[in-house]
Coordinates of C-alpha atoms in Angstrom, one line a residue:
X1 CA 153.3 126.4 157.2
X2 CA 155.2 123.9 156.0
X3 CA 155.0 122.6 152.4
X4 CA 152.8 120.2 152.2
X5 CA 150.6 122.2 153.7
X6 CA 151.2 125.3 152.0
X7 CA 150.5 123.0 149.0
X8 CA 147.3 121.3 150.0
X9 CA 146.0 125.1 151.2
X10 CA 146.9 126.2 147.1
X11 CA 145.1 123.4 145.6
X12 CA 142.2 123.8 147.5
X13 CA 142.1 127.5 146.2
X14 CA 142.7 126.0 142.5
X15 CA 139.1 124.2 143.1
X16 CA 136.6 124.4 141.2
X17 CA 133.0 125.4 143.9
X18 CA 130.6 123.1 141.5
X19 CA 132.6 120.3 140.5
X20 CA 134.7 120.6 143.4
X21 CA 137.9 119.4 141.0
X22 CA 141.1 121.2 140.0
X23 CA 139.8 124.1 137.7
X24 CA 139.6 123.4 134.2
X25 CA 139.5 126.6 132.1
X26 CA 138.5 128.0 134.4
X27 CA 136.7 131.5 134.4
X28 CA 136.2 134.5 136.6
X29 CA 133.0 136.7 137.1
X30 CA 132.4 139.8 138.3
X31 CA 132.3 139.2 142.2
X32 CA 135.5 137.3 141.7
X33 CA 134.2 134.0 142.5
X34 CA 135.9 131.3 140.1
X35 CA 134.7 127.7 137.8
X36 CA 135.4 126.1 135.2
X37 CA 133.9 127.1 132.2
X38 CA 131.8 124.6 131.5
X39 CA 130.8 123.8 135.5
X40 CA 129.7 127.3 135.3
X41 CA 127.6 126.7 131.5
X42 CA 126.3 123.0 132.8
X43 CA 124.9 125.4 136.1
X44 CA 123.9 128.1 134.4
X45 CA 121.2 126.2 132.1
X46 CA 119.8 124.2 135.1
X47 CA 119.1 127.6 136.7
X48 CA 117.8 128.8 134.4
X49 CA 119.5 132.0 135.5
X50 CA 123.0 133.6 134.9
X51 CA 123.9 134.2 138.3
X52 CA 126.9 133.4 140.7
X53 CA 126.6 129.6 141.9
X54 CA 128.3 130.7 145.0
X55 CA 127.0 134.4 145.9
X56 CA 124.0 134.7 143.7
X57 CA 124.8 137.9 142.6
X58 CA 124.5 138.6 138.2
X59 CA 127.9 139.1 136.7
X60 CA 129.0 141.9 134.8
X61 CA 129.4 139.8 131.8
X62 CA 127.7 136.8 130.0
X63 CA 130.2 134.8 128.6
X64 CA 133.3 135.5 131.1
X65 CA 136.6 134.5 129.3
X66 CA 139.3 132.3 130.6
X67 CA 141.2 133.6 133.4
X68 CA 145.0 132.4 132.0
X69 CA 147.0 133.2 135.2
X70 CA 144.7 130.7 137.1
X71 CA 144.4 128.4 134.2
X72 CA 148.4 128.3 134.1
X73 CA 148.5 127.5 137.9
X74 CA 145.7 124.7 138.3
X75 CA 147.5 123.1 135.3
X76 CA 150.8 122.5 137.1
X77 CA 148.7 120.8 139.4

């Protein structure tokens, strides 16, 4: 792959599934599945359930923390 590439494939990996936007604080539940913090509060109380906007399944926790490694790398973005 060549860079650009390679660079275009990693941002699309630092998006964000609801807002489909570089993440912004973003968070990580317990199926792995990754949003920003408040994408995934904003979705949470249309739903009216706490479940994975992209799986469905319920996390492990209810107020998932920021995941810093991925916040570090969609900020140099």
């Amino acid at each position: 792959l060549e860079m650009a590439e390679r660079a275009a494939l990693l941002e699309s990996y630092l998006n964000c599934h609801v807002c489909s936007e570089t993440f912004n604080d973003p968070v990580t539940l317990s199926c792995n599945h990754n949003f920003c913090s408040s994408c995934l509060q904003k979705f949470w109380e249309q739903s009216q359930n706490k479940n994975c906007p992209i799986c469905k399944r319920k996390p492990l926790e209810e107020h998932p923390g920021v995941n810093f490694g991925l916040k570090e790398l969609a900020d140099s973005f």
